[in-house]
mmCIF file of C-alpha atoms in Angstrom:
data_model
loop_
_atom_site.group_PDB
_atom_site.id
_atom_site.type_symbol
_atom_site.label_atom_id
_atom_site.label_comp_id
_atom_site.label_asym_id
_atom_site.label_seq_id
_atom_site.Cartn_x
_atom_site.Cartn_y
_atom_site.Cartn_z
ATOM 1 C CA UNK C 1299 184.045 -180.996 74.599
ATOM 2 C CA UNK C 1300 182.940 -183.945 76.751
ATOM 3 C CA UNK C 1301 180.505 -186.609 75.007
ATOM 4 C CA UNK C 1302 177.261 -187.702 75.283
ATOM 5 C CA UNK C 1303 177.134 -191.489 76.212
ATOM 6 C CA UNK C 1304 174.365 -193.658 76.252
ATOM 7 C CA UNK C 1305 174.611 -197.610 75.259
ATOM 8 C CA UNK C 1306 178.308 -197.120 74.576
ATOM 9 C CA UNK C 1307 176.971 -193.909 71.709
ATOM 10 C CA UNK C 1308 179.971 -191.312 71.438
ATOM 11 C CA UNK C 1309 178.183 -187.784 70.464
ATOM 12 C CA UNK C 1310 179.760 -184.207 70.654
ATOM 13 C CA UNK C 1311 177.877 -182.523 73.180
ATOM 14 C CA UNK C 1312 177.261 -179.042 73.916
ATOM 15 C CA UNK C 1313 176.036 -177.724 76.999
ATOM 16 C CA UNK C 1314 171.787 -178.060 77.453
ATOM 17 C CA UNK C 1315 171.455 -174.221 77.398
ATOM 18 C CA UNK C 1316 173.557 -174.283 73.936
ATOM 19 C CA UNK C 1317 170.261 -175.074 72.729
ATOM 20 C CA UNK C 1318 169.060 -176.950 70.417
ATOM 21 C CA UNK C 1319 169.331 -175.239 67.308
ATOM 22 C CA UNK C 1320 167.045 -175.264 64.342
ATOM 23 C CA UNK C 1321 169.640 -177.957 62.388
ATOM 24 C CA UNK C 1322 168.957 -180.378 65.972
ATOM 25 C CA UNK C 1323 164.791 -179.271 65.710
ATOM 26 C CA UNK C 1324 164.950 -180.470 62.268
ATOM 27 C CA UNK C 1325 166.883 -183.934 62.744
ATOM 28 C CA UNK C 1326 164.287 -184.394 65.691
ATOM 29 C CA UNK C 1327 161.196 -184.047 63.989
ATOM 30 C CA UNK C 1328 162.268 -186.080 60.552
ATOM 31 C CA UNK C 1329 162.861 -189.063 63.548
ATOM 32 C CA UNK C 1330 159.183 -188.053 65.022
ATOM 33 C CA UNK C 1331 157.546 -188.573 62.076
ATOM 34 C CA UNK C 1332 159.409 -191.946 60.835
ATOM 35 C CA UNK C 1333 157.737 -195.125 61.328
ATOM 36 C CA UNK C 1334 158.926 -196.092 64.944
ATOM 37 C CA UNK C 1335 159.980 -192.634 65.859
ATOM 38 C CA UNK C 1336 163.600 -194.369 65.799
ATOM 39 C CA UNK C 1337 167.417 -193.610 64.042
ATOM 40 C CA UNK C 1338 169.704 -195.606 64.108
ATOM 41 C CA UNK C 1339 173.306 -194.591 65.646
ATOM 42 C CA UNK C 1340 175.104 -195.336 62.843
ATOM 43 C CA UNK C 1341 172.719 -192.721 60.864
ATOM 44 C CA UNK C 1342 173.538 -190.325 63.670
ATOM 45 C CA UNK C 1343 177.157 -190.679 63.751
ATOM 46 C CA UNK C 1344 177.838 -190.581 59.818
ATOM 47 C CA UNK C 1345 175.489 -187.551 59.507
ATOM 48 C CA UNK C 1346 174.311 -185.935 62.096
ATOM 49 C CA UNK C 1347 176.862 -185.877 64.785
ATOM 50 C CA UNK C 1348 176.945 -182.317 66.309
ATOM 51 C CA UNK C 1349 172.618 -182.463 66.398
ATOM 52 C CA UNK C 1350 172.266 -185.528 67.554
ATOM 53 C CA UNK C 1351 174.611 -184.634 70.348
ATOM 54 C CA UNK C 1352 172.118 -181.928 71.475
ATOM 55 C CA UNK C 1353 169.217 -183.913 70.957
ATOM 56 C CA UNK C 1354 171.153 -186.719 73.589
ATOM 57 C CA UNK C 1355 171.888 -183.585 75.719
ATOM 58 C CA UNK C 1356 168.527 -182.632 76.030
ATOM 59 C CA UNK C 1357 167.013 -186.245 76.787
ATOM 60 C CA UNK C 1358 164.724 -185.888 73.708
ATOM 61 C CA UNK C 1359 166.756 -188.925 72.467
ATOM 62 C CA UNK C 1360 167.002 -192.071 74.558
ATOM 63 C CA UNK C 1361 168.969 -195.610 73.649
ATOM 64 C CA UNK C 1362 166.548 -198.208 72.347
ATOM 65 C CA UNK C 1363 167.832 -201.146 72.053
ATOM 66 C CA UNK C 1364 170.570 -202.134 69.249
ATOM 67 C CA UNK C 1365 171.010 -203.559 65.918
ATOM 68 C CA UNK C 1366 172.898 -207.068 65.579
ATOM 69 C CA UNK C 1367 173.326 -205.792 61.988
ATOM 70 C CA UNK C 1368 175.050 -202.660 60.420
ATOM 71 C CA UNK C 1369 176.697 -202.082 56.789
ATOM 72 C CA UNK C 1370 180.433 -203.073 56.285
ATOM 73 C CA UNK C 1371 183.134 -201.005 57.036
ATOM 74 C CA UNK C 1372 185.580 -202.776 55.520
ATOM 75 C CA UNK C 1373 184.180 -203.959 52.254
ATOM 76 C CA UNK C 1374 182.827 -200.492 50.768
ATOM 77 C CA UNK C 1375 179.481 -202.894 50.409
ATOM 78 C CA UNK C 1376 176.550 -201.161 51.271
ATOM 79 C CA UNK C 1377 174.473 -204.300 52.024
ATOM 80 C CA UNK C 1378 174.321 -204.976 56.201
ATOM 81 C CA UNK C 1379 176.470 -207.566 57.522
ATOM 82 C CA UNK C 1380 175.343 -209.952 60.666
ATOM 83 C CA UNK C 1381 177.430 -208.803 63.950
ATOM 84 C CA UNK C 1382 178.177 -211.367 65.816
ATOM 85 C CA UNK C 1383 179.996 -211.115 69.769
ATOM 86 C CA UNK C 1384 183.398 -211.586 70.148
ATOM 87 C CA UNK C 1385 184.776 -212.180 73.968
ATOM 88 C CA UNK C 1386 188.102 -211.754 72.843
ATOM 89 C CA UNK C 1387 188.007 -208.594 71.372
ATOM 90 C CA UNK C 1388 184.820 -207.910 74.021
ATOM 91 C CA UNK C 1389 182.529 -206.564 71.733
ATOM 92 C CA UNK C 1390 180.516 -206.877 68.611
ATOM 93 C CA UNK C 1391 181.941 -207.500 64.964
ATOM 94 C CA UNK C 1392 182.117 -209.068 61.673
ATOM 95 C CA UNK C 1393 184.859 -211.109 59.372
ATOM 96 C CA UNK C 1394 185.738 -209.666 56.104
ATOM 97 C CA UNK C 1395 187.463 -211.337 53.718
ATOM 98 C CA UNK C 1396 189.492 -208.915 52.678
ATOM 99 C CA UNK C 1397 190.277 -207.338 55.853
ATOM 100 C CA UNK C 1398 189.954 -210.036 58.453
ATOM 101 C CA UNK C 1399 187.931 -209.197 62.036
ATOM 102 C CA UNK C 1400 186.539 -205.841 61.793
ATOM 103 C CA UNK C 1401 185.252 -204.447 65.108
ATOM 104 C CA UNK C 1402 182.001 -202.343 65.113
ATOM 105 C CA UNK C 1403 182.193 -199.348 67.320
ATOM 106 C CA UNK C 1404 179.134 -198.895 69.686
ATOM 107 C CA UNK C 1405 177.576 -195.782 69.017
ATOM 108 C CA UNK C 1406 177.065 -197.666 65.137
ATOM 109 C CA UNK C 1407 174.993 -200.659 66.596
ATOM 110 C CA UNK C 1408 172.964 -198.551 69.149
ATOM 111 C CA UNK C 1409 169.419 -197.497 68.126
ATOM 112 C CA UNK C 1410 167.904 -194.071 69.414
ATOM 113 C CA UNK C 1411 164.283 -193.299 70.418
ATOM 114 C CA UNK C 1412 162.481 -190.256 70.839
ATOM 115 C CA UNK C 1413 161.445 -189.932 74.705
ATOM 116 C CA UNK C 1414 157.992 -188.286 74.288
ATOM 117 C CA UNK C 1415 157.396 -187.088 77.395
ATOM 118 C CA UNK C 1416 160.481 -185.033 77.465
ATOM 119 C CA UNK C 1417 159.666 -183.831 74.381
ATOM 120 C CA UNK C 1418 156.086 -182.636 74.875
ATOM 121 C CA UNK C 1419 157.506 -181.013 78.175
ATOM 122 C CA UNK C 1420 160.030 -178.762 76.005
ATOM 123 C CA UNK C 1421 157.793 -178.178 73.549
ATOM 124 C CA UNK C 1422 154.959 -176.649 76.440
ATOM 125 C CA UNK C 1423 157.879 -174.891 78.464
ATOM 126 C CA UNK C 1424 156.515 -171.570 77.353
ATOM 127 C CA UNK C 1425 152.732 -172.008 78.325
ATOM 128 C CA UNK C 1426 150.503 -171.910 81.155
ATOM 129 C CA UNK C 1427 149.309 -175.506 80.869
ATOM 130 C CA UNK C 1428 147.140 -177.213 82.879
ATOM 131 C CA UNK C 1429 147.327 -180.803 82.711
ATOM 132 C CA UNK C 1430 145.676 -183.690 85.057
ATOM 133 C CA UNK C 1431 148.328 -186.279 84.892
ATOM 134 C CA UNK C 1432 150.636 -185.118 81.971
ATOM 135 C CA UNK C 1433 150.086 -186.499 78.573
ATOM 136 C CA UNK C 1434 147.419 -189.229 77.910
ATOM 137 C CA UNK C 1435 147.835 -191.054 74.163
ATOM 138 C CA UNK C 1436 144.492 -190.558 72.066
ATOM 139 C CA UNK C 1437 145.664 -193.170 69.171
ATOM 140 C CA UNK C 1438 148.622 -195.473 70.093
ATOM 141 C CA UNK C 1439 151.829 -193.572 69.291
ATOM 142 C CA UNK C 1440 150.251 -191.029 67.048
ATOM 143 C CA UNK C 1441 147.566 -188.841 69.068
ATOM 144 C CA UNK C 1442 148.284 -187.309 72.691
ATOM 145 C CA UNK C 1443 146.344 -185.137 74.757
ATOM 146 C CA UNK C 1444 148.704 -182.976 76.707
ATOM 147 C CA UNK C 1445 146.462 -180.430 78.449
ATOM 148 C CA UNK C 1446 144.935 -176.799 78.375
ATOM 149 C CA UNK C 1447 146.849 -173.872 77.610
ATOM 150 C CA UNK C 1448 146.363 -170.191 79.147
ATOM 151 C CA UNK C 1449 147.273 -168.603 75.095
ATOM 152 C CA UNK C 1450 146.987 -164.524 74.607
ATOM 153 C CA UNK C 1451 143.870 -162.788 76.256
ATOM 154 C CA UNK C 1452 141.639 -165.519 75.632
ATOM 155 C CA UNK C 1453 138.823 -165.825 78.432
ATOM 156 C CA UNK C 1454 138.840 -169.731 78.687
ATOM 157 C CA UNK C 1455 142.193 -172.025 77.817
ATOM 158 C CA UNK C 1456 142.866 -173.452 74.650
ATOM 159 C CA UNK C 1457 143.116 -177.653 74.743
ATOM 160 C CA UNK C 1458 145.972 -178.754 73.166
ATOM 161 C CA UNK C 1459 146.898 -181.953 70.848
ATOM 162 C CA UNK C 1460 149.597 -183.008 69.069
ATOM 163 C CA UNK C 1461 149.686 -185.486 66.589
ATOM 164 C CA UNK C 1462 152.511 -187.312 64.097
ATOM 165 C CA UNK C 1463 152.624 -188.279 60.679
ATOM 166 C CA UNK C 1464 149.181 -187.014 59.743
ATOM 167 C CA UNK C 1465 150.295 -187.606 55.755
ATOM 168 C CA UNK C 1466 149.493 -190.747 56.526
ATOM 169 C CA UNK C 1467 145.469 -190.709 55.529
ATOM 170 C CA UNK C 1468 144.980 -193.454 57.868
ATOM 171 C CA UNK C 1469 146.244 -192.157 60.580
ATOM 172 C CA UNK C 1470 144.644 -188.580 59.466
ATOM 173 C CA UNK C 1471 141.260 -190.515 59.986
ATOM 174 C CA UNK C 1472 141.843 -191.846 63.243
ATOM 175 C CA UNK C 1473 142.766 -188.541 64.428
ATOM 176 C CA UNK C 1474 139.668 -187.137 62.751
ATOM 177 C CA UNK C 1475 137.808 -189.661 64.693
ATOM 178 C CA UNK C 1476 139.341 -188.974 67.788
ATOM 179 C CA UNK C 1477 138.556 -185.703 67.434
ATOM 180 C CA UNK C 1478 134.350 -186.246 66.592
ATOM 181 C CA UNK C 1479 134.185 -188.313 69.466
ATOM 182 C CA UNK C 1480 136.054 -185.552 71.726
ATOM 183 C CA UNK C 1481 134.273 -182.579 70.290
ATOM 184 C CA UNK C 1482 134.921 -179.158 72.262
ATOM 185 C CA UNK C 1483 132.741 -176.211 72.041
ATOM 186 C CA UNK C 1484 135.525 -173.598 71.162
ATOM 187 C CA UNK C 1485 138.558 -174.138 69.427
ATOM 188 C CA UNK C 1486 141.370 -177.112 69.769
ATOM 189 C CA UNK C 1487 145.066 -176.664 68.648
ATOM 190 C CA UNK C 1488 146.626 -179.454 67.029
ATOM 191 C CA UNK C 1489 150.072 -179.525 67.150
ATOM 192 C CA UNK C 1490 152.151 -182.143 64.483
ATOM 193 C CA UNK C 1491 155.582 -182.724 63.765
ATOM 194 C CA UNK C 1492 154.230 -183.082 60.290
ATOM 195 C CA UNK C 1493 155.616 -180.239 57.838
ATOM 196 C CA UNK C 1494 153.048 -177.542 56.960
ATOM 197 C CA UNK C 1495 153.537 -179.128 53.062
ATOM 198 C CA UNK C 1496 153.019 -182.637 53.604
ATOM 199 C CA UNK C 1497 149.202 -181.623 55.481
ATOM 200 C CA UNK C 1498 147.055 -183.458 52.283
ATOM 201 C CA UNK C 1499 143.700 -182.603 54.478
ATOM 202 C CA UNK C 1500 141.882 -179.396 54.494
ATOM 203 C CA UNK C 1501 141.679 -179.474 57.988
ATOM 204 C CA UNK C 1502 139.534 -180.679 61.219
ATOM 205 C CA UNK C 1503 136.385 -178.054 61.694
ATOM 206 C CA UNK C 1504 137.226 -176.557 65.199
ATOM 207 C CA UNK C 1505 141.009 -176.907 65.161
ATOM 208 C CA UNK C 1506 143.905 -175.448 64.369
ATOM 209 C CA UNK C 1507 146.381 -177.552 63.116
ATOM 210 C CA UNK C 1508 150.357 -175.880 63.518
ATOM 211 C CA UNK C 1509 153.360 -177.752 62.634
ATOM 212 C CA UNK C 1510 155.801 -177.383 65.144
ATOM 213 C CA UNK C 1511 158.263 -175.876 62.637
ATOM 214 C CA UNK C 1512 156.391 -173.430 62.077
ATOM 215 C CA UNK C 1513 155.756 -172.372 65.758
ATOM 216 C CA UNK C 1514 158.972 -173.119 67.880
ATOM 217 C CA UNK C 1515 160.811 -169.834 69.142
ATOM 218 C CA UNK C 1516 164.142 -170.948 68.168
ATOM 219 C CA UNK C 1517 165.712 -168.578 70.811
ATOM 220 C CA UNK C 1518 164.250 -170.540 73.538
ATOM 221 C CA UNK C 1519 165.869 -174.673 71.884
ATOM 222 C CA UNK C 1520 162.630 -175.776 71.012
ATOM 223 C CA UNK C 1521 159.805 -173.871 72.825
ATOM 224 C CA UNK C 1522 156.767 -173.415 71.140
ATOM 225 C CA UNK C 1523 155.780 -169.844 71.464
ATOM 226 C CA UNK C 1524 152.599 -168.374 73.099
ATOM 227 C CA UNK C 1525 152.895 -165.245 70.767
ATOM 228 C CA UNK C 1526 153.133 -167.625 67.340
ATOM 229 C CA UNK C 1527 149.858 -169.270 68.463
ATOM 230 C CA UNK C 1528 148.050 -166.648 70.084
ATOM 231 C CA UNK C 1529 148.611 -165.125 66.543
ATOM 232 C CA UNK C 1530 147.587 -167.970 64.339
ATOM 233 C CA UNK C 1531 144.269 -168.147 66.512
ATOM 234 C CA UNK C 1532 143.532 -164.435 66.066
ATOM 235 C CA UNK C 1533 144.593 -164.496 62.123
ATOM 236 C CA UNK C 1534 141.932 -164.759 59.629
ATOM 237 C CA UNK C 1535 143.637 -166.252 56.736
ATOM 238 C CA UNK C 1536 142.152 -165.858 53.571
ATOM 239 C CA UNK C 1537 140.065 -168.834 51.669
ATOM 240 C CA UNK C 1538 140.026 -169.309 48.272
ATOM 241 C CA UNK C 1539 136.832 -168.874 46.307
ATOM 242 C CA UNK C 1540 137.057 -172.353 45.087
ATOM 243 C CA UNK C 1541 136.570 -173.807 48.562
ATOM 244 C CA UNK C 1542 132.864 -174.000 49.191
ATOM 245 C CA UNK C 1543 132.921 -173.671 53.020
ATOM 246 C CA UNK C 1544 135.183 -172.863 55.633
ATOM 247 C CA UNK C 1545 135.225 -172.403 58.891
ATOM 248 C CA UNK C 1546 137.813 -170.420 61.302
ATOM 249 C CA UNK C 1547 139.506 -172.141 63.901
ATOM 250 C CA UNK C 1548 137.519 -170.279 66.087
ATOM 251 C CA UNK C 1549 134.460 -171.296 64.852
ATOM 252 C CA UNK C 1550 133.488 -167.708 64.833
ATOM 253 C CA UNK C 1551 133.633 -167.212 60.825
ATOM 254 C CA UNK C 1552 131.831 -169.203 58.652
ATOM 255 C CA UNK C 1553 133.322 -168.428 55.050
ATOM 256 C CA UNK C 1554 130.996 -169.501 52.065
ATOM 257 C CA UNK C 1555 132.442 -169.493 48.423
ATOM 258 C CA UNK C 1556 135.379 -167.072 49.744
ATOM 259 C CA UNK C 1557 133.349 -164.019 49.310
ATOM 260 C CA UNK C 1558 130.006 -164.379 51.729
ATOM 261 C CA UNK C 1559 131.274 -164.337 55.747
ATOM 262 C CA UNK C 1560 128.914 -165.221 58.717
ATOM 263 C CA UNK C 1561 130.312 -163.862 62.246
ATOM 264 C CA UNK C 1562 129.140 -166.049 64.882
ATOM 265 C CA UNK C 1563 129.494 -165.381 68.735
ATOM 266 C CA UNK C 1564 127.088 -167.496 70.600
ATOM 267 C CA UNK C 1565 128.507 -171.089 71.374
ATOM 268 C CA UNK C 1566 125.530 -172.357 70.545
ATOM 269 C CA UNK C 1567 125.442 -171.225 66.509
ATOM 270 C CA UNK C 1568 129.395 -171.526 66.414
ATOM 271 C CA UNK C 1569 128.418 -175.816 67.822
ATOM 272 C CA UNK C 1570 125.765 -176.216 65.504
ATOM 273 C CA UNK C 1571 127.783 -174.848 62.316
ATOM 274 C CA UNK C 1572 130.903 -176.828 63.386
ATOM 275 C CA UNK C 1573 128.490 -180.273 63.406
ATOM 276 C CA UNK C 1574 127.464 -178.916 59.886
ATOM 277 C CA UNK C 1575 130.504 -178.058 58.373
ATOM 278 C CA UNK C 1576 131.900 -181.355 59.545
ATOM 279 C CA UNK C 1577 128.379 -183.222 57.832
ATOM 280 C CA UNK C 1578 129.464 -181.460 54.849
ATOM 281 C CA UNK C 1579 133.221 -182.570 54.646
ATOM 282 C CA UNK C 1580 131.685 -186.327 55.622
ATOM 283 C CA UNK C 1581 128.557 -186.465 53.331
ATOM 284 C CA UNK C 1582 126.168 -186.542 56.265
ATOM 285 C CA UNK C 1583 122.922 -184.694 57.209
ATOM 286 C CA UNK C 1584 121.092 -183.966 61.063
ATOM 287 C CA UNK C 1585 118.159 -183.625 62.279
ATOM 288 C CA UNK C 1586 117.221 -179.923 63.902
ATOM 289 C CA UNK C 1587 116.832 -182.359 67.234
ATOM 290 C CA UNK C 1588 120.467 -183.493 67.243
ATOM 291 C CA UNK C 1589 121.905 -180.548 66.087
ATOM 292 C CA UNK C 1590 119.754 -178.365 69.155
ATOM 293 C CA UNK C 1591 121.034 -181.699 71.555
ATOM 294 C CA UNK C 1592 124.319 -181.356 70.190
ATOM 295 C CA UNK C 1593 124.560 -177.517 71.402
ATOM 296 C CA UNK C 1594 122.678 -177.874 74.129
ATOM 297 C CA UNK C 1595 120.202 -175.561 73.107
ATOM 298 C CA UNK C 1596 116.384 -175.478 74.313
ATOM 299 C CA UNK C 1597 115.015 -173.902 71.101
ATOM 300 C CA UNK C 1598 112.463 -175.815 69.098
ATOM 301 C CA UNK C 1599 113.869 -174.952 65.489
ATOM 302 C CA UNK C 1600 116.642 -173.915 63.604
ATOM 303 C CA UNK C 1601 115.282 -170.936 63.109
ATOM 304 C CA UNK C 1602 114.357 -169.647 67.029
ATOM 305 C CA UNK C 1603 118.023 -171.025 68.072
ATOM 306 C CA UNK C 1604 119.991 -169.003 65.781
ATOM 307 C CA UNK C 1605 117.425 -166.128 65.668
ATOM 308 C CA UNK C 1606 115.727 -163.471 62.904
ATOM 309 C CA UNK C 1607 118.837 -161.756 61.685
ATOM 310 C CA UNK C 1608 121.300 -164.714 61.706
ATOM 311 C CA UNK C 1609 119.207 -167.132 60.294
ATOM 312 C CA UNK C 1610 118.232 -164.653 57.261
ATOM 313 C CA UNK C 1611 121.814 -165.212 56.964
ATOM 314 C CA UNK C 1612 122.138 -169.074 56.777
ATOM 315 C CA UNK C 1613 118.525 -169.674 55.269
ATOM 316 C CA UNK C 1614 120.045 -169.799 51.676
ATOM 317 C CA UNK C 1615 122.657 -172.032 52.184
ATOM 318 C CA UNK C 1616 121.406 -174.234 54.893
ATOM 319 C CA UNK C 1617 118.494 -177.271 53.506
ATOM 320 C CA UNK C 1618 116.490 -179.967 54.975
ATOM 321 C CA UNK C 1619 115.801 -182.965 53.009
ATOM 322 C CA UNK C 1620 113.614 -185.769 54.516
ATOM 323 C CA UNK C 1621 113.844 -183.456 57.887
ATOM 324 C CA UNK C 1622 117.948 -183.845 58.220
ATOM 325 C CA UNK C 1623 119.982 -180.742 57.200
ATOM 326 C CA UNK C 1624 122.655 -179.977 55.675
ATOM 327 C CA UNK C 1625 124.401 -177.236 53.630
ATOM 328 C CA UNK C 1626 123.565 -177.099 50.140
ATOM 329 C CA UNK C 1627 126.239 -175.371 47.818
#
């Protein structure tokens, strides 16, 4: 087997097409969602050898720099010891006094960073995408646009997001705010590298949030596949009866108390529900004026926008107070 080199870093390496396997996929997105998106080599080479190897392969991994620190070798001591240059021995090192100069190989000292445009690019491989200009960040190094995907029968493509560590609230509310100030009138896909388990939020009304995990066709390295999401947009999963309101992904069901549905088709009741349902989650009410401007609708009321029959629907759980409305459950 050859090796994968990169600031000096000594990896097994398998050929690219070996794939990266679900073992690599999981190494990967544990470095995704860590602070800096960074691992140290010495981390890499203690642990995760064989992945990391695959991850180098595949130019998801990059050098980034180097630590001028790293935990003896000699000492069994687990606190770090300062490396200092030797141009004798031509490299980096440390004295120990119990086993003299101690030389620190490479790969230890190097530090590896996750190249996110590579990544995005093997995550998409599988999907008609179109993208003007390739990824654009949202929120510094936690929220990218990467483009509009062609997914199952669907009439009109499906924009795609993805988005790390969204267990941290804060950055959960700046990618809920990116999203109210980028609404679109069907339905978004959010991917995360963020495990299904650690998603503390109920959600963001008109998006589907997937964790990668969860949707990568692990015969194709790292792909995520078409079918997976084209699935988890059709699905209609079911909602408790202790969540008040839900919405699909869609937009096109409206779920109230987990037992009363509301199908919606036009775009402008599933727009004017999604504005509610996110007033409801954020303790805010609208006037009938801004929720007709938001949809772009011409009607004068509520009631002539959505129509008789739908609105005979809604009537009971939709209220105005002071003229702004909101649901009331």
């Amino acid at each position: 087997a050859r090796s994968t080199s990169g600031a000096g870093a000594s990896f097994p390496e398998t050929a690219v097409s070996s794939l990266v396997d679900r073992r690599a996929v999981d190494l990967l997105l544990s470095i995704v969602e860590s602070a800096d998106a960074k691992v140290a080599g010495a981390v890499l080479s203690d642990y995760h050898a064989n992945s990391a190897g695959k991850l180098l392969a595949a130019n998801v991994l990059r050098p980034d720099g180097h630590n001028a620190a790293a935990a003896s070798l000699a000492d069994f001591e687990d606190e770090p010891v300062s490396l200092i240059w030797s141009s004798e021995r031509n490299g980096y090192g440390y004295f120990s006094p119990s086993a003299g100069w101690v030389d620190v190989p490479k790969e230890r000292m190097g530090v590896y960073g996750v190249d996110f445009p590579v990544l995005f690019a093997r995550l998409l491989v599988g999907l008609d995408i179109a993208s003007r200009g390739g990824a654009r960040a949202l929120v510094p190094r936690a929220l990218w646009e990467l483009g509009d995907a062609r997914i199952g029968r669907r009439p009109q493509r499906v924009p795609i997001w993805f988005a790390r560590r969204l267990s941290d609230r804060r950055i959960w509310a700046d990618v809920a705010d990116a999203a109210r100030r980028r609404p679109t009138p069907h339905v978004r896909i959010l991917l995360t590298s963020t495990p299904s388990g650690r998603l503390h939020e109920p959600g963001l009304p008109g998006h589907l949030v997937v964790s990668i995990g969860d949707a990568i066709d692990f015969d194709d390295g790292m792909a995520v596949s078409p079918e997976i999401l084209s699935a988890l947009l059709d699905g209609t999963p079911a909602v408790s009866p202790h969540t008040p309101l839900s919405l699909s992904p869609s937009g096109q069901r409206l779920t109230i108390h987990g037992n009363v549905t509301i199908d919606l088709k036009s775009d402008i009741h599933i727009a004017i529900i999604r504005k509610l349902v996110e007033g409801h989650q954020d303790g805010r009410r609208f006037s009938a004026r801004e929720l007709l401007d938001h949809a772009h609708s011409s009607a004068k009321t509520l009631r002539q926008a959505f129509g008789a029959q739908r609105w005979a629907d809604l009537e009971p759980y939709l209220k105005s107070e002071n003229g702004l409305w909101g649901f009331a459950l």
